[in-house]
Amino acid sequence: MRLVLLGLPGAGKGTQGERIAEKYGIPHISTGSIIRERIASGDSVGQEVDALISKGDLVPDGLVIKMVSERLSKPDCKKGWILDGFPRTVPQARALDLSLVKNGLDVQIAFDIRITQKEAIDRIAKRRMCSECGAVYHLEHYRAKGKGVCDSCGGDLYRRSDDTEETARKRLSVYMMQTHPVVHYYSLTGRLFSVDGVRAIQDVFVDIDHYLQRLVKNKSVGEAQ
Ligand code: AP5
């Protein structure tokens, strides 16, 4: 199973990606997380991209394509993967298709999780993340049981540096200019499935999962490689 999750910042790509990964036993690969790990490592690439991500700008295509291609070559990706936050530009989408086609593979489905810009700003402002395991919480919709600590691992919860309202607005505008065309890219090639993301987390998952169950049953497109 090879899936792409699209949607505005805060649409719930990470939240749904974790649930799909858990159910289907394939890795959830978030380019945002890979980039944040690189920044935390303090190496020269991390320093270079830190300034971009904090302003809400995209990291250059070449760098992200290399990061993703390294990650997809790992053994745990043999049975499939979920890409969250990639591709984010049409050149990234083309590069992914080209690299897959060489191995007789493709992206089977791109889920576009749709929310309004207002909802996106609200979710981003109230998101908290675990500093240890990366679990995602929300101050109202999906609260951690303990105060300021992760339910799964007990790590401290923090607010992402790019989750300020000003940066969130910039990220939304970058999305509309550079990532929205990727939705059309998958639509034109018959691989897009849109999901209403302004519902309870579990309801969104049920829709996605319903589609995935059909994909798994349909051997002609669903056979994991
Ligand atoms: P990235 O980390 O990918 O950020 P993003 O795309 O802006 O998406 P988010 O992580 O903000 O949101 P999400 O959709 O995952 O929502 P979540 O599940 O957390 O990228 C960060 C930066 O890295 C980019 O700005 C860019 O600079 C760089 N970058 C990354 N990939 C790149 C690429 N390919 N090319 C170039 N640059 C790249 O949910 C949000 C909140 O809402 C949470 O609090 C959650 O609990 C809550 N929530 C989720 N679902 C629901 C629901 N149904 N109802 C109520 N609340 C919900």
PDB file of C-alpha atoms and ligand atoms in Angstrom:
ATOM      1  CA  MET A   1       0.000   0.000   0.000  1.00  0.00           C
ATOM      2  CA  ARG A   2       1.539   3.310  -1.093  1.00  0.00           C
ATOM      3  CA  LEU A   3      -0.332   6.424   0.007  1.00  0.00           C
ATOM      4  CA  VAL A   4       0.072  10.178   0.032  1.00  0.00           C
ATOM      5  CA  LEU A   5      -1.691  12.489   2.512  1.00  0.00           C
ATOM      6  CA  LEU A   6      -2.448  16.009   1.285  1.00  0.00           C
ATOM      7  CA  GLY A   7      -4.214  18.874   3.029  1.00  0.00           C
ATOM      8  CA  LEU A   8      -3.718  22.311   4.526  1.00  0.00           C
ATOM      9  CA  PRO A   9      -1.387  22.663   7.499  1.00  0.00           C
ATOM     10  CA  GLY A  10      -3.390  21.348  10.467  1.00  0.00           C
ATOM     11  CA  ALA A  11      -5.729  19.258   8.273  1.00  0.00           C
ATOM     12  CA  GLY A  12      -4.900  16.125  10.261  1.00  0.00           C
ATOM     13  CA  LYS A  13      -2.344  14.420   7.991  1.00  0.00           C
ATOM     14  CA  GLY A  14      -0.133  13.419  10.928  1.00  0.00           C
ATOM     15  CA  THR A  15      -3.101  12.385  13.076  1.00  0.00           C
ATOM     16  CA  GLN A  16      -4.580  10.151  10.349  1.00  0.00           C
ATOM     17  CA  GLY A  17      -1.152   8.939   9.183  1.00  0.00           C
ATOM     18  CA  GLU A  18      -0.444   7.500  12.641  1.00  0.00           C
ATOM     19  CA  ARG A  19      -3.773   5.659  12.685  1.00  0.00           C
ATOM     20  CA  ILE A  20      -3.320   4.199   9.190  1.00  0.00           C
ATOM     21  CA  ALA A  21       0.234   3.094  10.067  1.00  0.00           C
ATOM     22  CA  GLU A  22      -0.975   1.367  13.208  1.00  0.00           C
ATOM     23  CA  LYS A  23      -3.783  -0.493  11.452  1.00  0.00           C
ATOM     24  CA  TYR A  24      -1.909  -1.537   8.303  1.00  0.00           C
ATOM     25  CA  GLY A  25       1.605  -1.975   9.730  1.00  0.00           C
ATOM     26  CA  ILE A  26       3.367   0.304   7.241  1.00  0.00           C
ATOM     27  CA  PRO A  27       5.584   3.290   8.127  1.00  0.00           C
ATOM     28  CA  HIS A  28       4.152   6.789   8.425  1.00  0.00           C
ATOM     29  CA  ILE A  29       6.774   9.078   6.897  1.00  0.00           C
ATOM     30  CA  SER A  30       6.381  12.774   7.654  1.00  0.00           C
ATOM     31  CA  THR A  31       8.813  15.071   5.857  1.00  0.00           C
ATOM     32  CA  GLY A  32       8.065  17.740   8.501  1.00  0.00           C
ATOM     33  CA  SER A  33       9.295  15.304  11.194  1.00  0.00           C
ATOM     34  CA  ILE A  34      12.365  14.312   9.176  1.00  0.00           C
ATOM     35  CA  ILE A  35      13.218  17.997   8.742  1.00  0.00           C
ATOM     36  CA  ARG A  36      12.645  18.777  12.453  1.00  0.00           C
ATOM     37  CA  GLU A  37      14.940  15.859  13.404  1.00  0.00           C
ATOM     38  CA  ARG A  38      17.579  17.263  11.076  1.00  0.00           C
ATOM     39  CA  ILE A  39      17.255  20.697  12.710  1.00  0.00           C
ATOM     40  CA  ALA A  40      17.550  19.121  16.180  1.00  0.00           C
ATOM     41  CA  SER A  41      20.730  17.328  15.089  1.00  0.00           C
ATOM     42  CA  GLY A  42      22.306  20.767  14.549  1.00  0.00           C
ATOM     43  CA  ASP A  43      24.183  19.715  11.394  1.00  0.00           C
ATOM     44  CA  SER A  44      24.801  22.156   8.538  1.00  0.00           C
ATOM     45  CA  VAL A  45      21.712  21.036   6.573  1.00  0.00           C
ATOM     46  CA  GLY A  46      19.604  21.425   9.714  1.00  0.00           C
ATOM     47  CA  GLN A  47      20.876  24.959  10.241  1.00  0.00           C
ATOM     48  CA  GLU A  48      20.184  25.811   6.600  1.00  0.00           C
ATOM     49  CA  VAL A  49      16.554  24.658   6.722  1.00  0.00           C
ATOM     50  CA  ASP A  50      15.775  25.982  10.216  1.00  0.00           C
ATOM     51  CA  ALA A  51      15.445  29.547   8.958  1.00  0.00           C
ATOM     52  CA  LEU A  52      13.109  28.471   6.112  1.00  0.00           C
ATOM     53  CA  ILE A  53      10.768  26.336   8.184  1.00  0.00           C
ATOM     54  CA  SER A  54      10.455  28.973  10.955  1.00  0.00           C
ATOM     55  CA  LYS A  55       9.324  31.525   8.348  1.00  0.00           C
ATOM     56  CA  GLY A  56       6.801  29.061   6.881  1.00  0.00           C
ATOM     57  CA  ASP A  57       8.710  28.669   3.603  1.00  0.00           C
ATOM     58  CA  LEU A  58       9.329  25.347   1.901  1.00  0.00           C
ATOM     59  CA  VAL A  59      12.647  23.538   2.000  1.00  0.00           C
ATOM     60  CA  PRO A  60      14.190  23.297  -1.526  1.00  0.00           C
ATOM     61  CA  ASP A  61      12.830  20.445  -3.666  1.00  0.00           C
ATOM     62  CA  GLY A  62      16.217  18.796  -4.261  1.00  0.00           C
ATOM     63  CA  LEU A  63      16.944  18.462  -0.561  1.00  0.00           C
ATOM     64  CA  VAL A  64      13.529  17.047   0.375  1.00  0.00           C
ATOM     65  CA  ILE A  65      13.475  14.647  -2.596  1.00  0.00           C
ATOM     66  CA  LYS A  66      16.864  13.275  -1.442  1.00  0.00           C
ATOM     67  CA  MET A  67      15.621  12.881   2.163  1.00  0.00           C
ATOM     68  CA  VAL A  68      12.495  11.011   1.002  1.00  0.00           C
ATOM     69  CA  SER A  69      14.332   8.808  -1.437  1.00  0.00           C
ATOM     70  CA  GLU A  70      16.783   7.769   1.333  1.00  0.00           C
ATOM     71  CA  ARG A  71      13.898   6.993   3.666  1.00  0.00           C
ATOM     72  CA  LEU A  72      11.935   4.982   1.057  1.00  0.00           C
ATOM     73  CA  SER A  73      14.983   2.807   0.396  1.00  0.00           C
ATOM     74  CA  LYS A  74      14.911   1.467   3.984  1.00  0.00           C
ATOM     75  CA  PRO A  75      13.778  -2.172   4.470  1.00  0.00           C
ATOM     76  CA  ASP A  76      10.617  -1.236   6.438  1.00  0.00           C
ATOM     77  CA  CYS A  77       9.235   0.450   3.283  1.00  0.00           C
ATOM     78  CA  LYS A  78       9.185  -2.754   1.229  1.00  0.00           C
ATOM     79  CA  LYS A  79       5.534  -3.474   2.096  1.00  0.00           C
ATOM     80  CA  GLY A  80       4.427   0.093   1.505  1.00  0.00           C
ATOM     81  CA  TRP A  81       4.326   3.505   3.162  1.00  0.00           C
ATOM     82  CA  ILE A  82       2.286   6.590   3.964  1.00  0.00           C
ATOM     83  CA  LEU A  83       3.828   9.894   2.903  1.00  0.00           C
ATOM     84  CA  ASP A  84       2.666  12.894   4.962  1.00  0.00           C
ATOM     85  CA  GLY A  85       3.711  16.351   3.746  1.00  0.00           C
ATOM     86  CA  PHE A  86       5.336  15.037   0.577  1.00  0.00           C
ATOM     87  CA  PRO A  87       4.973  15.756  -2.293  1.00  0.00           C
ATOM     88  CA  ARG A  88       4.367  19.431  -1.655  1.00  0.00           C
ATOM     89  CA  THR A  89       5.185  20.777  -5.104  1.00  0.00           C
ATOM     90  CA  VAL A  90       4.482  19.423  -8.595  1.00  0.00           C
ATOM     91  CA  PRO A  91       8.234  18.815  -9.228  1.00  0.00           C
ATOM     92  CA  GLN A  92       8.292  16.706  -6.021  1.00  0.00           C
ATOM     93  CA  ALA A  93       5.227  14.739  -7.228  1.00  0.00           C
ATOM     94  CA  ARG A  94       6.871  14.115 -10.605  1.00  0.00           C
ATOM     95  CA  ALA A  95      10.160  13.071  -8.997  1.00  0.00           C
ATOM     96  CA  LEU A  96       8.321  10.595  -6.768  1.00  0.00           C
ATOM     97  CA  ASP A  97       6.429   9.077  -9.717  1.00  0.00           C
ATOM     98  CA  LEU A  98       9.628   8.807 -11.755  1.00  0.00           C
ATOM     99  CA  SER A  99      11.557   7.075  -8.982  1.00  0.00           C
ATOM    100  CA  LEU A 100       8.697   4.618  -8.360  1.00  0.00           C
ATOM    101  CA  VAL A 101       8.080   3.782 -11.991  1.00  0.00           C
ATOM    102  CA  LYS A 102      11.680   2.579 -12.297  1.00  0.00           C
ATOM    103  CA  ASN A 103      10.730  -0.190  -9.855  1.00  0.00           C
ATOM    104  CA  GLY A 104       7.329  -0.871 -11.427  1.00  0.00           C
ATOM    105  CA  LEU A 105       5.511   0.901  -8.570  1.00  0.00           C
ATOM    106  CA  ASP A 106       3.258   3.934  -8.194  1.00  0.00           C
ATOM    107  CA  VAL A 107       1.385   6.066  -5.676  1.00  0.00           C
ATOM    108  CA  GLN A 108      -1.916   4.197  -5.393  1.00  0.00           C
ATOM    109  CA  ILE A 109      -3.986   6.938  -3.780  1.00  0.00           C
ATOM    110  CA  ALA A 110      -3.619  10.516  -2.562  1.00  0.00           C
ATOM    111  CA  PHE A 111      -6.054  11.493   0.201  1.00  0.00           C
ATOM    112  CA  ASP A 112      -6.886  15.192   0.257  1.00  0.00           C
ATOM    113  CA  ILE A 113      -8.082  15.959   3.794  1.00  0.00           C
ATOM    114  CA  ARG A 114     -10.149  19.118   3.392  1.00  0.00           C
ATOM    115  CA  ILE A 115     -10.609  21.754   6.085  1.00  0.00           C
ATOM    116  CA  THR A 116     -11.181  25.525   6.001  1.00  0.00           C
ATOM    117  CA  GLN A 117      -8.371  28.024   6.535  1.00  0.00           C
ATOM    118  CA  LYS A 118     -10.079  29.240   9.724  1.00  0.00           C
ATOM    119  CA  GLU A 119     -10.141  25.696  11.119  1.00  0.00           C
ATOM    120  CA  ALA A 120      -6.475  25.259  10.133  1.00  0.00           C
ATOM    121  CA  ILE A 121      -5.375  28.339  12.096  1.00  0.00           C
ATOM    122  CA  ASP A 122      -7.391  27.252  15.133  1.00  0.00           C
ATOM    123  CA  ARG A 123      -5.967  23.721  15.107  1.00  0.00           C
ATOM    124  CA  ILE A 124      -2.393  24.873  14.627  1.00  0.00           C
ATOM    125  CA  ALA A 125      -2.646  27.381  17.494  1.00  0.00           C
ATOM    126  CA  LYS A 126      -3.933  24.671  19.844  1.00  0.00           C
ATOM    127  CA  ARG A 127      -1.678  21.810  18.742  1.00  0.00           C
ATOM    128  CA  ARG A 128       0.821  20.366  21.195  1.00  0.00           C
ATOM    129  CA  MET A 129       3.378  17.688  20.368  1.00  0.00           C
ATOM    130  CA  CYS A 130       5.379  15.198  22.382  1.00  0.00           C
ATOM    131  CA  SER A 131       9.069  16.059  22.492  1.00  0.00           C
ATOM    132  CA  GLU A 132       9.954  12.361  22.796  1.00  0.00           C
ATOM    133  CA  CYS A 133       7.692  10.307  20.488  1.00  0.00           C
ATOM    134  CA  GLY A 134       6.111  13.038  18.318  1.00  0.00           C
ATOM    135  CA  ALA A 135       2.512  12.171  19.306  1.00  0.00           C
ATOM    136  CA  VAL A 136       0.088  14.960  18.364  1.00  0.00           C
ATOM    137  CA  TYR A 137      -2.491  16.468  20.761  1.00  0.00           C
ATOM    138  CA  HIS A 138      -4.948  19.357  20.675  1.00  0.00           C
ATOM    139  CA  LEU A 139      -5.818  21.538  23.674  1.00  0.00           C
ATOM    140  CA  GLU A 140      -9.557  20.975  23.119  1.00  0.00           C
ATOM    141  CA  HIS A 141     -10.262  18.173  20.628  1.00  0.00           C
ATOM    142  CA  TYR A 142      -7.625  15.655  21.634  1.00  0.00           C
ATOM    143  CA  ARG A 143      -6.229  16.424  25.055  1.00  0.00           C
ATOM    144  CA  ALA A 144      -3.468  14.544  26.811  1.00  0.00           C
ATOM    145  CA  LYS A 145      -4.755  13.008  30.049  1.00  0.00           C
ATOM    146  CA  GLY A 146      -1.803  14.244  32.131  1.00  0.00           C
ATOM    147  CA  LYS A 147      -0.988  17.961  32.311  1.00  0.00           C
ATOM    148  CA  GLY A 148       1.668  18.786  29.704  1.00  0.00           C
ATOM    149  CA  VAL A 149       2.895  15.191  29.319  1.00  0.00           C
ATOM    150  CA  CYS A 150       2.351  12.571  26.622  1.00  0.00           C
ATOM    151  CA  ASP A 151      -0.132   9.737  27.316  1.00  0.00           C
ATOM    152  CA  SER A 152       2.024   7.201  25.450  1.00  0.00           C
ATOM    153  CA  CYS A 153       5.555   7.868  26.686  1.00  0.00           C
ATOM    154  CA  GLY A 154       5.365  10.564  29.396  1.00  0.00           C
ATOM    155  CA  GLY A 155       7.480  12.987  27.309  1.00  0.00           C
ATOM    156  CA  ASP A 156       6.985  16.750  27.704  1.00  0.00           C
ATOM    157  CA  LEU A 157       4.505  18.382  25.343  1.00  0.00           C
ATOM    158  CA  TYR A 158       5.628  21.476  23.407  1.00  0.00           C
ATOM    159  CA  ARG A 159       4.375  23.939  20.815  1.00  0.00           C
ATOM    160  CA  ARG A 160       6.124  23.814  17.431  1.00  0.00           C
ATOM    161  CA  SER A 161       8.138  26.941  16.598  1.00  0.00           C
ATOM    162  CA  ASP A 162       6.227  27.309  13.299  1.00  0.00           C
ATOM    163  CA  ASP A 163       2.841  27.065  15.018  1.00  0.00           C
ATOM    164  CA  THR A 164       2.470  30.785  15.720  1.00  0.00           C
ATOM    165  CA  GLU A 165      -0.524  32.451  14.055  1.00  0.00           C
ATOM    166  CA  GLU A 166       1.717  34.592  11.808  1.00  0.00           C
ATOM    167  CA  THR A 167       3.733  31.617  10.514  1.00  0.00           C
ATOM    168  CA  ALA A 168       0.584  29.527  10.167  1.00  0.00           C
ATOM    169  CA  ARG A 169      -0.912  32.190   7.856  1.00  0.00           C
ATOM    170  CA  LYS A 170       2.264  32.177   5.757  1.00  0.00           C
ATOM    171  CA  ARG A 171       2.168  28.358   5.568  1.00  0.00           C
ATOM    172  CA  LEU A 172      -1.441  28.498   4.351  1.00  0.00           C
ATOM    173  CA  SER A 173      -0.544  30.941   1.608  1.00  0.00           C
ATOM    174  CA  VAL A 174       2.483  28.833   0.576  1.00  0.00           C
ATOM    175  CA  TYR A 175       0.170  25.796   0.491  1.00  0.00           C
ATOM    176  CA  MET A 176      -2.324  27.513  -1.826  1.00  0.00           C
ATOM    177  CA  MET A 177       0.422  28.626  -4.219  1.00  0.00           C
ATOM    178  CA  GLN A 178       2.746  25.621  -4.239  1.00  0.00           C
ATOM    179  CA  THR A 179       0.915  22.576  -2.876  1.00  0.00           C
ATOM    180  CA  HIS A 180      -2.643  23.011  -4.100  1.00  0.00           C
ATOM    181  CA  PRO A 181      -1.508  22.230  -7.701  1.00  0.00           C
ATOM    182  CA  VAL A 182      -0.386  18.823  -6.383  1.00  0.00           C
ATOM    183  CA  VAL A 183      -4.056  18.048  -5.613  1.00  0.00           C
ATOM    184  CA  HIS A 184      -4.822  18.639  -9.314  1.00  0.00           C
ATOM    185  CA  TYR A 185      -1.810  16.542 -10.309  1.00  0.00           C
ATOM    186  CA  TYR A 186      -3.278  13.484  -8.552  1.00  0.00           C
ATOM    187  CA  SER A 187      -6.818  14.314  -9.642  1.00  0.00           C
ATOM    188  CA  LEU A 188      -5.796  14.431 -13.306  1.00  0.00           C
ATOM    189  CA  THR A 189      -4.194  10.999 -12.984  1.00  0.00           C
ATOM    190  CA  GLY A 190      -7.278   9.511 -11.252  1.00  0.00           C
ATOM    191  CA  ARG A 191      -5.558   8.953  -7.913  1.00  0.00           C
ATOM    192  CA  LEU A 192      -7.294  11.530  -5.699  1.00  0.00           C
ATOM    193  CA  PHE A 193      -9.802  10.807  -2.926  1.00  0.00           C
ATOM    194  CA  SER A 194     -11.146  13.845  -1.036  1.00  0.00           C
ATOM    195  CA  VAL A 195     -12.199  13.520   2.591  1.00  0.00           C
ATOM    196  CA  ASP A 196     -14.127  16.027   4.688  1.00  0.00           C
ATOM    197  CA  GLY A 197     -11.636  16.716   7.514  1.00  0.00           C
ATOM    198  CA  VAL A 198     -13.903  18.938   9.626  1.00  0.00           C
ATOM    199  CA  ARG A 199     -15.346  16.070  11.603  1.00  0.00           C
ATOM    200  CA  ALA A 200     -14.286  14.012  14.591  1.00  0.00           C
ATOM    201  CA  ILE A 201     -10.875  12.342  14.148  1.00  0.00           C
ATOM    202  CA  GLN A 202     -12.446   8.864  14.231  1.00  0.00           C
ATOM    203  CA  ASP A 203     -15.064   9.765  11.599  1.00  0.00           C
ATOM    204  CA  VAL A 204     -12.372  10.995   9.209  1.00  0.00           C
ATOM    205  CA  PHE A 205     -10.447   7.780   9.799  1.00  0.00           C
ATOM    206  CA  VAL A 206     -13.508   5.627   9.066  1.00  0.00           C
ATOM    207  CA  ASP A 207     -13.831   7.247   5.599  1.00  0.00           C
ATOM    208  CA  ILE A 208     -10.147   6.778   4.820  1.00  0.00           C
ATOM    209  CA  ASP A 209     -10.156   3.232   6.125  1.00  0.00           C
ATOM    210  CA  HIS A 210     -13.240   2.338   4.113  1.00  0.00           C
ATOM    211  CA  TYR A 211     -11.378   3.312   0.958  1.00  0.00           C
ATOM    212  CA  LEU A 212      -8.234   1.447   2.070  1.00  0.00           C
ATOM    213  CA  GLN A 213     -10.162  -1.740   2.725  1.00  0.00           C
ATOM    214  CA  ARG A 214     -11.427  -1.627  -0.861  1.00  0.00           C
ATOM    215  CA  LEU A 215      -7.876  -1.002  -2.064  1.00  0.00           C
ATOM    216  CA  VAL A 216      -6.572  -4.024  -0.152  1.00  0.00           C
ATOM    217  CA  LYS A 217      -9.369  -6.248  -1.513  1.00  0.00           C
ATOM    218  CA  ASN A 218      -8.782  -5.135  -5.091  1.00  0.00           C
ATOM    219  CA  LYS A 219      -5.672  -7.117  -5.959  1.00  0.00           C
ATOM    220  CA  SER A 220      -5.127  -5.333  -9.267  1.00  0.00           C
ATOM    221  CA  VAL A 221      -4.254  -2.089  -7.502  1.00  0.00           C
ATOM    222  CA  GLY A 222      -3.978  -3.063  -3.854  1.00  0.00           C
ATOM    223  CA  GLU A 223      -1.220  -5.649  -3.749  1.00  0.00           C
ATOM    224  CA  ALA A 224       1.520  -4.333  -1.480  1.00  0.00           C
ATOM    225  CA  GLN A 225       4.987  -4.600  -3.048  1.00  0.00           C
TER     226      GLN A 225
HETATM  227  P1  AP5 B   1       4.740  19.639   8.294  1.00  0.00           P
HETATM  228  O1  AP5 B   1       5.208  19.173   9.607  1.00  0.00           O
HETATM  229  O2  AP5 B   1       4.418  18.651   7.229  1.00  0.00           O
HETATM  230  O3  AP5 B   1       3.528  20.641   8.534  1.00  0.00           O
HETATM  231  P2  AP5 B   1       2.154  20.891   7.743  1.00  0.00           P
HETATM  232  O4  AP5 B   1       1.967  20.287   6.403  1.00  0.00           O
HETATM  233  O5  AP5 B   1       2.029  22.351   7.811  1.00  0.00           O
HETATM  234  O6  AP5 B   1       1.137  20.066   8.496  1.00  0.00           O
HETATM  235  P3  AP5 B   1       0.952  20.061  10.003  1.00  0.00           P
HETATM  236  O7  AP5 B   1       1.967  19.155  10.642  1.00  0.00           O
HETATM  237  O8  AP5 B   1       0.882  21.484  10.518  1.00  0.00           O
HETATM  238  O9  AP5 B   1      -0.530  19.508  10.134  1.00  0.00           O
HETATM  239  P4  AP5 B   1      -1.168  18.080   9.926  1.00  0.00           P
HETATM  240  O10 AP5 B   1      -2.012  18.095   8.710  1.00  0.00           O
HETATM  241  O11 AP5 B   1      -0.170  16.972  10.063  1.00  0.00           O
HETATM  242  O12 AP5 B   1      -2.162  18.074  11.184  1.00  0.00           O
HETATM  243  P5  AP5 B   1      -2.072  17.320  12.591  1.00  0.00           P
HETATM  244  O13 AP5 B   1      -2.410  15.889  12.439  1.00  0.00           O
HETATM  245  O14 AP5 B   1      -0.794  17.660  13.298  1.00  0.00           O
HETATM  246  O15 AP5 B   1       5.824  20.624   7.650  1.00  0.00           O
HETATM  247  C1  AP5 B   1       6.396  21.666   8.408  1.00  0.00           C
HETATM  248  C2  AP5 B   1       7.337  22.468   7.511  1.00  0.00           C
HETATM  249  O16 AP5 B   1       8.396  21.617   7.015  1.00  0.00           O
HETATM  250  C3  AP5 B   1       6.723  23.087   6.254  1.00  0.00           C
HETATM  251  O17 AP5 B   1       6.094  24.337   6.521  1.00  0.00           O
HETATM  252  C4  AP5 B   1       7.955  23.221   5.351  1.00  0.00           C
HETATM  253  O18 AP5 B   1       8.728  24.326   5.750  1.00  0.00           O
HETATM  254  C5  AP5 B   1       8.760  21.966   5.677  1.00  0.00           C
HETATM  255  N1  AP5 B   1       8.413  20.847   4.781  1.00  0.00           N
HETATM  256  C6  AP5 B   1       7.797  19.681   5.130  1.00  0.00           C
HETATM  257  N2  AP5 B   1       7.642  18.887   4.067  1.00  0.00           N
HETATM  258  C7  AP5 B   1       8.167  19.555   3.002  1.00  0.00           C
HETATM  259  C8  AP5 B   1       8.285  19.253   1.624  1.00  0.00           C
HETATM  260  N3  AP5 B   1       7.808  18.118   1.114  1.00  0.00           N
HETATM  261  N4  AP5 B   1       8.872  20.178   0.835  1.00  0.00           N
HETATM  262  C9  AP5 B   1       9.358  21.323   1.310  1.00  0.00           C
HETATM  263  N5  AP5 B   1       9.276  21.680   2.619  1.00  0.00           N
HETATM  264  C10 AP5 B   1       8.684  20.802   3.459  1.00  0.00           C
HETATM  265  O19 AP5 B   1      -3.310  18.029  13.328  1.00  0.00           O
HETATM  266  C11 AP5 B   1      -3.263  19.401  13.665  1.00  0.00           C
HETATM  267  C12 AP5 B   1      -3.987  19.626  15.008  1.00  0.00           C
HETATM  268  O20 AP5 B   1      -5.378  19.381  14.839  1.00  0.00           O
HETATM  269  C13 AP5 B   1      -3.534  18.680  16.135  1.00  0.00           C
HETATM  270  O21 AP5 B   1      -3.587  19.370  17.338  1.00  0.00           O
HETATM  271  C14 AP5 B   1      -4.585  17.543  16.090  1.00  0.00           C
HETATM  272  O22 AP5 B   1      -4.751  16.942  17.369  1.00  0.00           O
HETATM  273  C15 AP5 B   1      -5.838  18.292  15.657  1.00  0.00           C
HETATM  274  N6  AP5 B   1      -6.722  17.504  14.821  1.00  0.00           N
HETATM  275  C16 AP5 B   1      -6.387  16.628  13.834  1.00  0.00           C
HETATM  276  N7  AP5 B   1      -7.499  16.123  13.252  1.00  0.00           N
HETATM  277  C17 AP5 B   1      -8.549  16.709  13.873  1.00  0.00           C
HETATM  278  C18 AP5 B   1      -9.975  16.607  13.727  1.00  0.00           C
HETATM  279  N8  AP5 B   1     -10.542  15.782  12.788  1.00  0.00           N
HETATM  280  N9  AP5 B   1     -10.761  17.354  14.533  1.00  0.00           N
HETATM  281  C19 AP5 B   1     -10.210  18.179  15.466  1.00  0.00           C
HETATM  282  N10 AP5 B   1      -8.880  18.310  15.660  1.00  0.00           N
HETATM  283  C20 AP5 B   1      -8.061  17.589  14.878  1.00  0.00           C
END
